[in-house]
mmCIF file of C-alpha atoms and ligand atoms in Angstrom:
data_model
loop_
_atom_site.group_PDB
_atom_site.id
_atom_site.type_symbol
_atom_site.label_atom_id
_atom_site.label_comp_id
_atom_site.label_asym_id
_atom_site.label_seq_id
_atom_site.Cartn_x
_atom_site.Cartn_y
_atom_site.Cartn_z
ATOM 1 C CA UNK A 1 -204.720 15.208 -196.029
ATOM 2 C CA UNK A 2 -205.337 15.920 -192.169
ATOM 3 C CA UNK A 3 -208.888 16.107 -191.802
ATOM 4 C CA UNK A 4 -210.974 17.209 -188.110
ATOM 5 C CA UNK A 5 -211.572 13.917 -185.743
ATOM 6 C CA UNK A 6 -215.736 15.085 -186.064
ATOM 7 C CA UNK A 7 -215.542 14.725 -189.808
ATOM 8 C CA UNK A 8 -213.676 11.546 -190.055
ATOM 9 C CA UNK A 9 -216.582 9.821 -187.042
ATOM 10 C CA UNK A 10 -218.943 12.029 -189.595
ATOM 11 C CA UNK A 11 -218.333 9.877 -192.262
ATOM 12 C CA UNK A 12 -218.228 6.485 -190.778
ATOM 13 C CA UNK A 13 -221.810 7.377 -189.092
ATOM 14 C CA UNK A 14 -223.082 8.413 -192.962
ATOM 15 C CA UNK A 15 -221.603 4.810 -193.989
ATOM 16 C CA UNK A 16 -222.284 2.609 -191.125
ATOM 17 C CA UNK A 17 -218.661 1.900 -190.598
ATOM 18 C CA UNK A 18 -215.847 2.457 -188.179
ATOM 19 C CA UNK A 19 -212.547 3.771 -188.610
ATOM 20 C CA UNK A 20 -209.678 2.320 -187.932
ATOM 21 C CA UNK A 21 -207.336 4.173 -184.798
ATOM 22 C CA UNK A 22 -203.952 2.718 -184.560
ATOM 23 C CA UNK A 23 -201.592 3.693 -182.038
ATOM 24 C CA UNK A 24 -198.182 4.184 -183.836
ATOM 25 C CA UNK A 25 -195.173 4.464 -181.318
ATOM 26 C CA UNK A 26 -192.956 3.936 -184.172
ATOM 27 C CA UNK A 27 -191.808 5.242 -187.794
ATOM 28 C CA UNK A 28 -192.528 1.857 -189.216
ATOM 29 C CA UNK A 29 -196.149 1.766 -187.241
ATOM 30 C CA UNK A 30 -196.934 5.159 -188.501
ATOM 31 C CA UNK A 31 -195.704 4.102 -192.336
ATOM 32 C CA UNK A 32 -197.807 1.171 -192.264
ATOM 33 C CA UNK A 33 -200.676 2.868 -191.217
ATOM 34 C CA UNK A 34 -200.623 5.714 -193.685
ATOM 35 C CA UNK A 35 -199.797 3.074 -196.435
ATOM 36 C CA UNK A 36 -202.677 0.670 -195.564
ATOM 37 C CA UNK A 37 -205.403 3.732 -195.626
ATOM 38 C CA UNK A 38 -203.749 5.113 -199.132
ATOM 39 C CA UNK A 39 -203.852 1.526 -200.387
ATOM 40 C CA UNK A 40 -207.547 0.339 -199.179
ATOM 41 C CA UNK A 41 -209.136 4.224 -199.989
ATOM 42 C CA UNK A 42 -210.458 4.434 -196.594
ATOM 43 C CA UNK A 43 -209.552 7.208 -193.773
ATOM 44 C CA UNK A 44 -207.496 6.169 -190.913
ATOM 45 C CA UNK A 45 -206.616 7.761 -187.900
ATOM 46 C CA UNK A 46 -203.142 8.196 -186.179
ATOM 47 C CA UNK A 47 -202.471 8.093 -182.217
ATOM 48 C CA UNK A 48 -200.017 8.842 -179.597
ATOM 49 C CA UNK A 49 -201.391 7.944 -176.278
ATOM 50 C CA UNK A 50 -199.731 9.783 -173.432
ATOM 51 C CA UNK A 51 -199.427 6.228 -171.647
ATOM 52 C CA UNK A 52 -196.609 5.370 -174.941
ATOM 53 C CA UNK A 53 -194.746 8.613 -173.838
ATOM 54 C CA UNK A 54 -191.730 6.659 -171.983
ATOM 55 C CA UNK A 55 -190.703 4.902 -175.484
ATOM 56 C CA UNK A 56 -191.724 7.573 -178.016
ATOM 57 C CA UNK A 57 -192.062 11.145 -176.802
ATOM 58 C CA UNK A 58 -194.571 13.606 -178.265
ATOM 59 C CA UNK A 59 -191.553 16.166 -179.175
ATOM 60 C CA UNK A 60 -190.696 13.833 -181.420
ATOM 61 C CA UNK A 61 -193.384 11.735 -182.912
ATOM 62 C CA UNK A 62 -196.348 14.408 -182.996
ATOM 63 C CA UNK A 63 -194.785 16.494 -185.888
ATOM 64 C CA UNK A 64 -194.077 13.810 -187.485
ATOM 65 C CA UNK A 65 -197.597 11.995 -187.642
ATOM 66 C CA UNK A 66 -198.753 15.509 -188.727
ATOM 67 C CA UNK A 67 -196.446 16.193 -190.938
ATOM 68 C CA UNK A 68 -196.839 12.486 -192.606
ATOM 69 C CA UNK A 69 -200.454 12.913 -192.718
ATOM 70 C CA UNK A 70 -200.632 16.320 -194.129
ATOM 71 C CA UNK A 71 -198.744 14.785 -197.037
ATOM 72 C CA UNK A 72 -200.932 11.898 -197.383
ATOM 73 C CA UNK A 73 -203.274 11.190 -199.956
ATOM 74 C CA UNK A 74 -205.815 9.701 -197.478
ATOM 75 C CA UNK A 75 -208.262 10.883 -195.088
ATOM 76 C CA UNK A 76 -206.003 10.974 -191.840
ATOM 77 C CA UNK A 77 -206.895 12.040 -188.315
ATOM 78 C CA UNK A 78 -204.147 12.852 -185.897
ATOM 79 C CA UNK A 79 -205.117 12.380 -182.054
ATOM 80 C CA UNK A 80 -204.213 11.802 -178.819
ATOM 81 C CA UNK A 81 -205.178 9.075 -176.982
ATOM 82 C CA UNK A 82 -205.860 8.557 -173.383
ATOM 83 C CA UNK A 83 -204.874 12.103 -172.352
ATOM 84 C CA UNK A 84 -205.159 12.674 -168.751
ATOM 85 C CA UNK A 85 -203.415 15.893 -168.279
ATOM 86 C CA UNK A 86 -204.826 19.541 -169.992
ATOM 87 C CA UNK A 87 -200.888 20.622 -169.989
ATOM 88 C CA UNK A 88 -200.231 17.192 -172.479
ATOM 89 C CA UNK A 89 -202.691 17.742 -174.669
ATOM 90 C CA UNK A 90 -202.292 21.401 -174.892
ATOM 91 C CA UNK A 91 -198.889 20.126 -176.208
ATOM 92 C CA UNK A 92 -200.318 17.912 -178.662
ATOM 93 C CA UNK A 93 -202.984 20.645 -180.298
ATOM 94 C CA UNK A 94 -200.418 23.356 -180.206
ATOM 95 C CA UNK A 95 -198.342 20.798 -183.182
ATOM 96 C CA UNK A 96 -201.595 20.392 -185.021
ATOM 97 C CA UNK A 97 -203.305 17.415 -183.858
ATOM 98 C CA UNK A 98 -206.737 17.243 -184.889
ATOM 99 C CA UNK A 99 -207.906 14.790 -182.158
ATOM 100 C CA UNK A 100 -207.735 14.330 -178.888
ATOM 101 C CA UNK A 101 -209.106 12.266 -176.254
ATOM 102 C CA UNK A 102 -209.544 13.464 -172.251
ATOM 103 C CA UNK A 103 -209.550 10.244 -170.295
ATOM 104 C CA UNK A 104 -211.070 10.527 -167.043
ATOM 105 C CA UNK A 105 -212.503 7.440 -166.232
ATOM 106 C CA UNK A 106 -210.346 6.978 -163.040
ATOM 107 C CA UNK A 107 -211.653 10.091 -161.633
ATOM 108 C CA UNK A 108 -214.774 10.758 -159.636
ATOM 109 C CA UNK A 109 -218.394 11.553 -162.163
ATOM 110 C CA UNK A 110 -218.257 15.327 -161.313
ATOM 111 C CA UNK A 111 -214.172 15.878 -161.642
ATOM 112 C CA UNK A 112 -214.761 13.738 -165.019
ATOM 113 C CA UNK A 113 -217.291 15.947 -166.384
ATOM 114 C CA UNK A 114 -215.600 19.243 -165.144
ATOM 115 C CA UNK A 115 -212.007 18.058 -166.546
ATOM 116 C CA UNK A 116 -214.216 17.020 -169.956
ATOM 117 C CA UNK A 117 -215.859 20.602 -169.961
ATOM 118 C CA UNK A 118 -212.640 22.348 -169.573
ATOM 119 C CA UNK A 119 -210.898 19.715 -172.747
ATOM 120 C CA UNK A 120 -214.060 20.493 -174.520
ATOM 121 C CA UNK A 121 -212.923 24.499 -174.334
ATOM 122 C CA UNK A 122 -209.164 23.796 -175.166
ATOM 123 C CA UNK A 123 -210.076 21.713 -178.024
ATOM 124 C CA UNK A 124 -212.472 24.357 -179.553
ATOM 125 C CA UNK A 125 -209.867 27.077 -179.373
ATOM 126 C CA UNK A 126 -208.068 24.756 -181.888
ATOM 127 C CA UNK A 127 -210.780 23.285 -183.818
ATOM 128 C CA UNK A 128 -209.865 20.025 -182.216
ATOM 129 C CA UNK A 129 -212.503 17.086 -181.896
ATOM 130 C CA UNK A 130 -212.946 15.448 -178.574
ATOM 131 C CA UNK A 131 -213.490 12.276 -177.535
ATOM 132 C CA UNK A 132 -213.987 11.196 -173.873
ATOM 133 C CA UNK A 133 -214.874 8.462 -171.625
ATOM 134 C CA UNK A 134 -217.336 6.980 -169.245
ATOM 135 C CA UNK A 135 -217.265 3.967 -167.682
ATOM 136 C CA UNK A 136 -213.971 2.017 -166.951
ATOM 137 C CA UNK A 137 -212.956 -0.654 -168.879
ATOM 138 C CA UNK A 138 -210.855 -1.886 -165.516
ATOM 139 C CA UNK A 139 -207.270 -2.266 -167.742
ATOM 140 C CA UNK A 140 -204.595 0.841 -168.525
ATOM 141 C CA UNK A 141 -203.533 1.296 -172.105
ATOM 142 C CA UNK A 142 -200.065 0.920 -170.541
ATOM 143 C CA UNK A 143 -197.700 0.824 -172.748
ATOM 144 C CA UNK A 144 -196.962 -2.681 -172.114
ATOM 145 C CA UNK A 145 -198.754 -4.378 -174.939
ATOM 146 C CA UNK A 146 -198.086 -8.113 -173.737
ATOM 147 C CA UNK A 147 -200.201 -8.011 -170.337
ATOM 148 C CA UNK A 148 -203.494 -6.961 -169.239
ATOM 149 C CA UNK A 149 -202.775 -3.913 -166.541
ATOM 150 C CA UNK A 150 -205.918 -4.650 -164.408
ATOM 151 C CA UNK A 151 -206.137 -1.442 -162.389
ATOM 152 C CA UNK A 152 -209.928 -1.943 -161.259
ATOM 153 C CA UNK A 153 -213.115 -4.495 -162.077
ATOM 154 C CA UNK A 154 -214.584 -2.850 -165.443
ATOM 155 C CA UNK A 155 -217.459 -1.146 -165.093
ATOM 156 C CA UNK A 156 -219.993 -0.556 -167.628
ATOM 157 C CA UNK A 157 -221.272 2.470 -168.990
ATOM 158 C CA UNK A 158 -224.402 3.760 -167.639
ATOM 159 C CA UNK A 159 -226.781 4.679 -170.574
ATOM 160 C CA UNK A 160 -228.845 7.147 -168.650
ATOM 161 C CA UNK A 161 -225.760 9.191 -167.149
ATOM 162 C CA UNK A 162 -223.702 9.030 -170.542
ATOM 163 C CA UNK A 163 -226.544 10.769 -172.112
ATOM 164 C CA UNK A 164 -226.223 13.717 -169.228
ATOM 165 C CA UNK A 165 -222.248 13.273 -169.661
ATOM 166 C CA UNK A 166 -222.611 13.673 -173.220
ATOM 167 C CA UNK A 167 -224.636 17.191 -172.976
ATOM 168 C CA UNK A 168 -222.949 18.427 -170.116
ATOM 169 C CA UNK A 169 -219.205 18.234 -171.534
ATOM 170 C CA UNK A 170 -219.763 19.209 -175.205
ATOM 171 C CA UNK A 171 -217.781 15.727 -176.077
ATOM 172 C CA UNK A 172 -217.827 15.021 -180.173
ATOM 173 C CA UNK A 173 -217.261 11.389 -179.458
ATOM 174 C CA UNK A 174 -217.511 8.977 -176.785
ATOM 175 C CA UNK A 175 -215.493 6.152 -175.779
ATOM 176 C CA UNK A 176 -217.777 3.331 -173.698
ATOM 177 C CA UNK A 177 -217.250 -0.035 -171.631
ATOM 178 C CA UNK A 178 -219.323 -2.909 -172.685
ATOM 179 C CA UNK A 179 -216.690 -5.890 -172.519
ATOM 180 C CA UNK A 180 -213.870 -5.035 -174.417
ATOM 181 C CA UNK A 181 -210.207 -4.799 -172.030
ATOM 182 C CA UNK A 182 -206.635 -3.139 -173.463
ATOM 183 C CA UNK A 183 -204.259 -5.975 -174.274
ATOM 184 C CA UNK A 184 -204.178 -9.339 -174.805
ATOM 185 C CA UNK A 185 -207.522 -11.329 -174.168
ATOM 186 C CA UNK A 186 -206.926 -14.027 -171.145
ATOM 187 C CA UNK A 187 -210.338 -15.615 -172.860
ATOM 188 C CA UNK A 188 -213.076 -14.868 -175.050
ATOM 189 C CA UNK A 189 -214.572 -11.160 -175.064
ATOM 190 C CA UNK A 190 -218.410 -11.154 -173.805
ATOM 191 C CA UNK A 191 -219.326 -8.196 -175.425
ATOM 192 C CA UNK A 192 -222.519 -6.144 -174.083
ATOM 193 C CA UNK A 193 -224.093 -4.291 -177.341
ATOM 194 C CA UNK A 194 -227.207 -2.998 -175.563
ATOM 195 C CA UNK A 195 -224.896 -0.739 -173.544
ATOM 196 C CA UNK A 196 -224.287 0.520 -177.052
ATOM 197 C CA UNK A 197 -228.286 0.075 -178.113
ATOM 198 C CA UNK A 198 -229.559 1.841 -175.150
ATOM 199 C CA UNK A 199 -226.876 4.733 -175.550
ATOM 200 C CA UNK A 200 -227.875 5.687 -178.794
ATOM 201 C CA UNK A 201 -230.950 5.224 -178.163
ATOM 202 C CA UNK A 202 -230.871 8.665 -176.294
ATOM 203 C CA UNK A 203 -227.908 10.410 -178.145
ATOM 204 C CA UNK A 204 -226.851 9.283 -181.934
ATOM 205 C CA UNK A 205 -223.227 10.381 -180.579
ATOM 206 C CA UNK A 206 -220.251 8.203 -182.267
ATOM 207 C CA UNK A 207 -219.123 5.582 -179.879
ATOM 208 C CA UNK A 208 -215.489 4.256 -179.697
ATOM 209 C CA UNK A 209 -214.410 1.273 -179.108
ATOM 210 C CA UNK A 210 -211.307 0.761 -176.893
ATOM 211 C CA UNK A 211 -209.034 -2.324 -176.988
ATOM 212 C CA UNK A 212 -210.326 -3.203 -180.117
ATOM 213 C CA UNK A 213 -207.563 -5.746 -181.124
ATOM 214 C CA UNK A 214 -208.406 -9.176 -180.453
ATOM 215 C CA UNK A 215 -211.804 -9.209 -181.137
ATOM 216 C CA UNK A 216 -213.710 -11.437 -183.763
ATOM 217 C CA UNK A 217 -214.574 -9.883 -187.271
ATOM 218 C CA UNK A 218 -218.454 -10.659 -186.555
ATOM 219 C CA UNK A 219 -218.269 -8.599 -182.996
ATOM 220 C CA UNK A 220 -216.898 -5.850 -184.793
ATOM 221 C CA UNK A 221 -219.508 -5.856 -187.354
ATOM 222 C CA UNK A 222 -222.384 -6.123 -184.424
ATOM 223 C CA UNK A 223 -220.820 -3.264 -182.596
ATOM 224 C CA UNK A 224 -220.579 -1.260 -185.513
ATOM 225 C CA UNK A 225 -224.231 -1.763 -186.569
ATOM 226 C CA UNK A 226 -224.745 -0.751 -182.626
ATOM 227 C CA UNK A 227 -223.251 2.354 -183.347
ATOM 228 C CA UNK A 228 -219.304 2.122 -182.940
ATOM 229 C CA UNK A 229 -217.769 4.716 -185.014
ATOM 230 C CA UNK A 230 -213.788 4.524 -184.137
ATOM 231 C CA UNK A 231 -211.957 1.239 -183.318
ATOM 232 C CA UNK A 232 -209.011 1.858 -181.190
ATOM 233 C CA UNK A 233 -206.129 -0.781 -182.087
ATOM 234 C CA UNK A 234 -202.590 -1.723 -180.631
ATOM 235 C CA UNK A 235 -202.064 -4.833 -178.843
ATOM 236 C CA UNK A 236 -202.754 -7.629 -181.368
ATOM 237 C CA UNK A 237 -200.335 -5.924 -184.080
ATOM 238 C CA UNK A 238 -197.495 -5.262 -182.602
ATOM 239 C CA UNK A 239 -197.731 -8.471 -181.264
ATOM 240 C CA UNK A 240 -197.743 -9.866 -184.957
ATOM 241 C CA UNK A 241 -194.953 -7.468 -185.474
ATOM 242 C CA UNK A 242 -192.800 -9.109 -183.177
ATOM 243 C CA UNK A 243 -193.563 -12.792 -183.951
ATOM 244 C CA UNK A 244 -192.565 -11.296 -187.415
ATOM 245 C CA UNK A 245 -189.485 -10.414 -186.058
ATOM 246 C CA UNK A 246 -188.348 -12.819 -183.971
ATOM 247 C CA UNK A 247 -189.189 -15.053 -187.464
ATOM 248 C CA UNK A 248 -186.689 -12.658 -189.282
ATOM 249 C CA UNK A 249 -183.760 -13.664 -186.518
ATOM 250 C CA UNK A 250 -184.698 -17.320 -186.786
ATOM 251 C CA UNK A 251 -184.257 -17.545 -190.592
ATOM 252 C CA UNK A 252 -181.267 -15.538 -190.283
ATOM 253 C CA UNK A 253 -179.753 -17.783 -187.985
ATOM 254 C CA UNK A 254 -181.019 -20.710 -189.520
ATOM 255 C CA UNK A 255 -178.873 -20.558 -192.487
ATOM 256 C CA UNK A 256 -175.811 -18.967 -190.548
ATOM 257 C CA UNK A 257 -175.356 -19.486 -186.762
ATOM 258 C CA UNK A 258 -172.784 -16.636 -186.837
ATOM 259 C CA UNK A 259 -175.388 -14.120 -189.175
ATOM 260 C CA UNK A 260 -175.542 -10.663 -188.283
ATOM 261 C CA UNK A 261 -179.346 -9.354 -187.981
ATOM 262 C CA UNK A 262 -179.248 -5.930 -188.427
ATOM 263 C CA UNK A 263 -181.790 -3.181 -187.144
ATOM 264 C CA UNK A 264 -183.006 -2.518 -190.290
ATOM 265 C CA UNK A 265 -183.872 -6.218 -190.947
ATOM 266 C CA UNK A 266 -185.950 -5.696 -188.016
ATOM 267 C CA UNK A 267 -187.834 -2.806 -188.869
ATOM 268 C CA UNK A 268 -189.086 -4.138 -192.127
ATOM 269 C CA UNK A 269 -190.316 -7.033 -190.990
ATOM 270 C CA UNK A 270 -192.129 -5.543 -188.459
ATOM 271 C CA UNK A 271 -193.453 -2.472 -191.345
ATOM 272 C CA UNK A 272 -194.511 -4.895 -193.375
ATOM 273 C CA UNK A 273 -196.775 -7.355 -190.647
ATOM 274 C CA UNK A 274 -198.071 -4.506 -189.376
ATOM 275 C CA UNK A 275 -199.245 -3.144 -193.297
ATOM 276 C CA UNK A 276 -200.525 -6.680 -193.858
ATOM 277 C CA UNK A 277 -202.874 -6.714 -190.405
ATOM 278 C CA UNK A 278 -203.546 -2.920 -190.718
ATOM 279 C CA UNK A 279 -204.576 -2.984 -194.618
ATOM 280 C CA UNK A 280 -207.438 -6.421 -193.479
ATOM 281 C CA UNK A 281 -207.983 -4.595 -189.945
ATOM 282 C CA UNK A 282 -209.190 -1.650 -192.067
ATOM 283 C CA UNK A 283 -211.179 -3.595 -194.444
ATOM 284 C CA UNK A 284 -212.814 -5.441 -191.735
ATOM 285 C CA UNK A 285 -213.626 -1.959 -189.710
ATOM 286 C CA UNK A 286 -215.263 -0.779 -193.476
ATOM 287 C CA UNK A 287 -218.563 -2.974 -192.882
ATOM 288 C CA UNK A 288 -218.483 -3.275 -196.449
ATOM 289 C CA UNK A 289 -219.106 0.247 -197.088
ATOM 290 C CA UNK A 290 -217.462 1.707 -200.285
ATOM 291 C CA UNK A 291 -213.835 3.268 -200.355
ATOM 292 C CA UNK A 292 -214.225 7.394 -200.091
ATOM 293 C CA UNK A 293 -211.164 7.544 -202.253
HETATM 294 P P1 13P B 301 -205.835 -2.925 -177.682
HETATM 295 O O1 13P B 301 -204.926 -3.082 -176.501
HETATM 296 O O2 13P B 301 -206.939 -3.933 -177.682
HETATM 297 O O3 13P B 301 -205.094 -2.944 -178.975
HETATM 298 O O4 13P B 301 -206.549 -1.504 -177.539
HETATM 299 C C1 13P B 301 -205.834 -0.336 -177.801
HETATM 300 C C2 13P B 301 -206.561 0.859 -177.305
HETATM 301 O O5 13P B 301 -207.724 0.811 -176.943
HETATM 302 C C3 13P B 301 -205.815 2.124 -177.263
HETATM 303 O O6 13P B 301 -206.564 3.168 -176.733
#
């Protein structure tokens, strides 16, 4: 069932958890997504982000996340992530999505909060929750998956003006930097929870974490008990999904040079890696909370 982006963050604040956001460019990524939730009983949500456009346009993958999700029997939230154009994401609400995410963290404060306000609007018109984002985290979800984009030094949010960001734009969520980067990890993630701490210390607003693949199970369970509500996650499994490939080719080839490997051989390998790290991502992201279904 498609449920409201503000109910699904409503329910991991009431359990102490997060839930799990997994960008699915792809049938197979969408499949294992939906399956892992329906398997594990927890609620999961589905993005697009605009960034993935290029290699899986919105005309054609935002019906059919809704249409999947309506059909499911878990808790799903569909959203778009890292929207930074009001025309896109009109796009996206007008074919049912009940997410979305205004990202305008490259932008100057004031054009941040006014584009924010005016997201806020659009998104009520369609019962839409909104998440947006202060702070840079200094990479681009890009697209890319294999390389950190680094567009600018990260800088971290500012507990004082996210609590004046937070009232001004009418945001249901908000996404924060405190040490996390999109993409692969060139070392060990230094993670800042007080940025978290001293946030909701002012406002008990859900916080999301962005490039939340690569990070150890016991930082995700700090910056969920710091208030982290939804755990955005891309990098890490499609990078499993392609060693799982590439391991499909090899055994192919291994006991024929001449073997054909056929698309299809492909795209179940890759479902079912990405089912396998989605279903323990999802478990992980639970905090040991209780299934809802
Ligand atoms: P990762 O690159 O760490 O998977 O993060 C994805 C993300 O934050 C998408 O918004």
């Amino acid at each position: 069932m498609i449920v409201n982006l503000r109910d699904i963050c409503a329910i991991a604040e009431q359990k102490n958890m997060a839930i799990a956001s997994f960008n699915v460019p792809s049938l197979e990524a969408t499949r294992a997504a939906l399956d892992a939730a329906e398997e594990t009983g927890y609620p999961v949500i589905l993005s697009h982000a605009e960034g993935h456009d290029a290699f899986t346009p919105l005309d054609a993958m935002g019906p059919t996340m809704v249409a999947l999700a309506e059909r499911s029997s878990a808790m799903v939230c569909v959203h778009l992530d890292h929207c930074e154009n009001l025309s896109y994401m009109r796009r996206a609400l007008e074919m049912g999505f009940t997410g979305a995410m205004y990202d305008g963290s490259m932008e100057p404060y004031e054009v941040n909060i006014e584009n924010s306000q005016r997201a806020a609007d659009m998104c009520a018109s369609f019962d839409c929750g909104l998440e947006c984002e202060l702070g840079s985290m200094g990479t681009r979800e890009n697209g890319v998956g294999h390389e950190n984009d680094h567009v600018s030094e990260a800088v971290y949010t500012d507990p004082e003006q996210a609590d004046e960001f937070i009232k001004e734009t009418g945001l249901d969520i908000l996404a924060c930097s405190f040490g996390t980067v999109h993409g692969i990890y060139k070392g060990e993630p230094h993670l800042n929870f007080d940025v978290l701490t001293e946030i909701r210390k002012r406002n008990n607003v859900p916080l999301v974490m962005h490039g939340g693949s690569g990070v150890s199970d016991d930082d995700y369970r700090k910056a969920i008990d710091a208030g982290i509500r939804k755990i955005n996650y891309y990098t890490y499994g499609v990078k499993y999904a392609g060693e799982a490939v590439q391991q499909v080719i090899a055994d192919f080839k291994s006991k024929n040079a001449d073997a054909n490997v056929y698309w299809h051989d492909m795209t179940m390998a890759a479902y079912q890696r990405l089912y396998e790290d989605f279903t323990s991502v999802i478990k992980v992201f639970a905090n040991g909370a209780d299934p809802v279904a």
